[in-house]
CSV table of C-alpha atoms in Angstrom, one decimal:
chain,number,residue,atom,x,y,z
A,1,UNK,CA,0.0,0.0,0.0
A,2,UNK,CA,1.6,3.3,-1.3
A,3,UNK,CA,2.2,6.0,1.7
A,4,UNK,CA,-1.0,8.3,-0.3
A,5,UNK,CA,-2.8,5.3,0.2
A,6,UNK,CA,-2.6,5.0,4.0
A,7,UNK,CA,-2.5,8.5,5.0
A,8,UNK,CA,-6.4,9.0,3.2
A,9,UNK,CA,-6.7,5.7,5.3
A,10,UNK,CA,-6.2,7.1,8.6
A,11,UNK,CA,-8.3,10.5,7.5
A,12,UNK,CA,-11.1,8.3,6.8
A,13,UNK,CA,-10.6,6.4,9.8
A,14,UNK,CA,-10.7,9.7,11.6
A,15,UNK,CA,-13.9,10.8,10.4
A,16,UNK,CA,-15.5,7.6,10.0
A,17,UNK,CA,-14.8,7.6,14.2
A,18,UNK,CA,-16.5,10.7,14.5
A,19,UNK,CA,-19.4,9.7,12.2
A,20,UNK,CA,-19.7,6.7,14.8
A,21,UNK,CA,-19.7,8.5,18.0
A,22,UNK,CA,-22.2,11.7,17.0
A,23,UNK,CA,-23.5,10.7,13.2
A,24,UNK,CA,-26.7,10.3,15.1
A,25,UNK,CA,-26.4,13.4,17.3
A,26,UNK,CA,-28.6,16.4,17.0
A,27,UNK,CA,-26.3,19.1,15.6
A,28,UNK,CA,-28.4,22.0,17.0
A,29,UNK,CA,-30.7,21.8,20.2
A,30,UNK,CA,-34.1,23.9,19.8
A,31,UNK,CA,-32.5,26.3,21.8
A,32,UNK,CA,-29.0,26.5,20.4
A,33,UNK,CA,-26.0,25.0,22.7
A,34,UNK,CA,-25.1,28.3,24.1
A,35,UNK,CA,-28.1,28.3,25.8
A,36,UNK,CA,-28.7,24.4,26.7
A,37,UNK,CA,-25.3,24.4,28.7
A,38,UNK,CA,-26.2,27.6,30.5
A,39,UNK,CA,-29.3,26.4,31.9
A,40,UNK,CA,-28.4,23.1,32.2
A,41,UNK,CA,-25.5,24.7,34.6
A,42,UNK,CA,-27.9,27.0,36.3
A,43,UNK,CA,-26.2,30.0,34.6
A,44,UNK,CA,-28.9,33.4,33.9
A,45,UNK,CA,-27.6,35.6,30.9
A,46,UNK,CA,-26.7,38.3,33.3
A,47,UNK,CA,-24.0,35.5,35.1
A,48,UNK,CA,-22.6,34.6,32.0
A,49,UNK,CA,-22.5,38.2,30.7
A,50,UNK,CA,-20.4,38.9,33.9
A,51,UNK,CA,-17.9,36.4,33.8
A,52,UNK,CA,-16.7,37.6,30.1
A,53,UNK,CA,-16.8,41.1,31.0
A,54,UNK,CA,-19.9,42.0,28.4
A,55,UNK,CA,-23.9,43.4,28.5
A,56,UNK,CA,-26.8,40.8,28.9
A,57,UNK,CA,-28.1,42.4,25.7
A,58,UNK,CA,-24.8,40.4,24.1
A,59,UNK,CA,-25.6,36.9,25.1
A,60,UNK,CA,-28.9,37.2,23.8
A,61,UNK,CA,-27.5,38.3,21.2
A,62,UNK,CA,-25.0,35.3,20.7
A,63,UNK,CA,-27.7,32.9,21.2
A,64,UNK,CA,-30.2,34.2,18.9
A,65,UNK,CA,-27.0,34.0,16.4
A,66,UNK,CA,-25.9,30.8,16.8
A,67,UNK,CA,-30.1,30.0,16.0
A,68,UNK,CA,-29.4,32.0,12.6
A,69,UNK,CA,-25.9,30.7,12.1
A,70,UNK,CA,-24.2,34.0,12.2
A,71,UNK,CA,-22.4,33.3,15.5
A,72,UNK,CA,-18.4,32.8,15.5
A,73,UNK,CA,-16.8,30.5,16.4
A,74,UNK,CA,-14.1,32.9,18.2
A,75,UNK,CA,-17.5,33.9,20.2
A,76,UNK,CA,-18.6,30.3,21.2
A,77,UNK,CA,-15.2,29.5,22.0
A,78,UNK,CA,-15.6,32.5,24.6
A,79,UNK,CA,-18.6,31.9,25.5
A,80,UNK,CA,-17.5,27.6,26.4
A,81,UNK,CA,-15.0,28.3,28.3
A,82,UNK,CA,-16.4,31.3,30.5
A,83,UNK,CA,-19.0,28.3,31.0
A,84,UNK,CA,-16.2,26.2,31.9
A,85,UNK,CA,-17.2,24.1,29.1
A,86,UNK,CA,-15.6,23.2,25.8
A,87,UNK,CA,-16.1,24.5,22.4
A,88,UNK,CA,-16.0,21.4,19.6
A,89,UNK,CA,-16.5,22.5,16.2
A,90,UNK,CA,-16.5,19.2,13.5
A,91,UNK,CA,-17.1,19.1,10.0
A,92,UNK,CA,-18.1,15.8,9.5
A,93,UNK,CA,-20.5,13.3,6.6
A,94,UNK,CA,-23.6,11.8,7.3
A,95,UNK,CA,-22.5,8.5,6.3
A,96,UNK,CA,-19.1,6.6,6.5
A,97,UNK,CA,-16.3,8.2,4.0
A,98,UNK,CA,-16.3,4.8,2.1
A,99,UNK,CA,-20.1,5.1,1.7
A,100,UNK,CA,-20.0,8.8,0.3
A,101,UNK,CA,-17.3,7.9,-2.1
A,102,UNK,CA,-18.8,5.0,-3.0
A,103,UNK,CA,-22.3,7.0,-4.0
A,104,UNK,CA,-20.2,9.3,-5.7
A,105,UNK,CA,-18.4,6.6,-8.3
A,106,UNK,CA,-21.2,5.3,-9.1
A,107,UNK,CA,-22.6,8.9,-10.0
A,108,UNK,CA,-20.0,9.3,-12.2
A,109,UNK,CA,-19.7,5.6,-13.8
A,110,UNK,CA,-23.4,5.8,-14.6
A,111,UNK,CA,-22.5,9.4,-16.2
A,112,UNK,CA,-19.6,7.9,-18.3
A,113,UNK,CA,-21.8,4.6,-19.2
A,114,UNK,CA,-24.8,6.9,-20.0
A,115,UNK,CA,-22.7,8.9,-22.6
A,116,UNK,CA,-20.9,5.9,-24.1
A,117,UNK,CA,-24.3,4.1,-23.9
A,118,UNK,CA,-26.1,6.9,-26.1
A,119,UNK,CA,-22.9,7.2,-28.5
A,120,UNK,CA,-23.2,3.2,-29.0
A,121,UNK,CA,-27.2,3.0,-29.5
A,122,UNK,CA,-26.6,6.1,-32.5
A,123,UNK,CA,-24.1,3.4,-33.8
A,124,UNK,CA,-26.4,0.5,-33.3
A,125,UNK,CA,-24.7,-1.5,-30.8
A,126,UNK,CA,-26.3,-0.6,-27.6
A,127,UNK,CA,-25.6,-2.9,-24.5
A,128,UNK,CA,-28.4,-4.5,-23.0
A,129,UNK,CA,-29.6,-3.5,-18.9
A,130,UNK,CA,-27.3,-6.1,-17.6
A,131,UNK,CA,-24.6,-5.0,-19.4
A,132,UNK,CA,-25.0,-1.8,-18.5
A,133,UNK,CA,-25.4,-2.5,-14.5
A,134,UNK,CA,-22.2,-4.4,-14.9
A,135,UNK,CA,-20.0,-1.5,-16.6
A,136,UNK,CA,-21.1,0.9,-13.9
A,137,UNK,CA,-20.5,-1.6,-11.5
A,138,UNK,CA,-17.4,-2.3,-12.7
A,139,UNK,CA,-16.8,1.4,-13.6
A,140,UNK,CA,-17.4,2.9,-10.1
A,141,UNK,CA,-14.9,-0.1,-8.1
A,142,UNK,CA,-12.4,1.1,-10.5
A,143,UNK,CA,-12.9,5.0,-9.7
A,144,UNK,CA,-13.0,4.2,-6.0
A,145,UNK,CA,-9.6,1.9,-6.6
A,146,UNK,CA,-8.2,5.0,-8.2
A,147,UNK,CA,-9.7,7.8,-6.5
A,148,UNK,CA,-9.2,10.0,-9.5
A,149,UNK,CA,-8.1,13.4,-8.9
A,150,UNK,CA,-11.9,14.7,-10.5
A,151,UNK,CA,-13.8,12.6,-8.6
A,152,UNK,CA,-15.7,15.7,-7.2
A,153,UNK,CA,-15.3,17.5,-10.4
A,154,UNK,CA,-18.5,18.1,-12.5
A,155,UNK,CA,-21.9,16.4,-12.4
């Protein structure tokens, strides 16, 4: 296995992880985190306002950001830690890496079969259903083996 090879391994690995541990996870409580940690620890706005040195009118203002998803990251990060909590920010699929790329090669293999398949039947040798399953079949392992450089490249 070349050293390319098992470095996109162990990214995958990484995110497949997290995809494991929170893929099922609300992202977003109904009232925002910001909000759900400072009641759950018994915090009023006006405490939390206190402890990082700002008005009241400024957590309600973060919170009703973070709702809108105009809130910084810089600003939950404050806001975490004067909560004596921490700030984890992810970036993360729905589904395992393999799965996503999967989806996506056979995207493209039906694309490449579809246009050789409509240049074939204006020449009178179209391939029959089967045939055509198997070429994307075959066509998408082939693109996930490779993991060509376009893979997320056009439609």
């Amino acid at each position: 296995m070349s050293i390319e090879k098992i470095v996109a391994k162990q990214y995958r690995d990484k995110v497949n992880q997290v995809v494991k541990q929170f893929g099922g996870f609300p992202m977003l409580p109904p009232e925002g985190w910001i909000r759900t940690a400072r009641k759950a620890l018994g915090m009023s706005g006006p405490q939390l306002a206190k402890r990082l040195g700002v008005t009241k009118a400024r957590i309600s203002k973060a919170e009703f950001d973070e709702l809108s998803g105009s809130v910084t990251l810089k600003s939950m990060q404050a806001m975490a830690e004067a909560m004596g909590c921490r700030f984890v920010y992810a970036v993360f699929p729905a589904q395992e890496v393999e799965k996503v790329i999967k989806k996506r090669a056979l995207e493209k293999a039906r694309a490449q079969v579809k246009a050789a398949s409509t240049h074939m039947a204006l020449e009178a040798q179209s391939l029959s259903d089967e045939q055509l399953a198997f070429e994307v079949k075959r066509i998408a392992t082939d693109i996930v083996e490779k993991m060509p450089s376009d893979l997320w490249s056009g439609e």
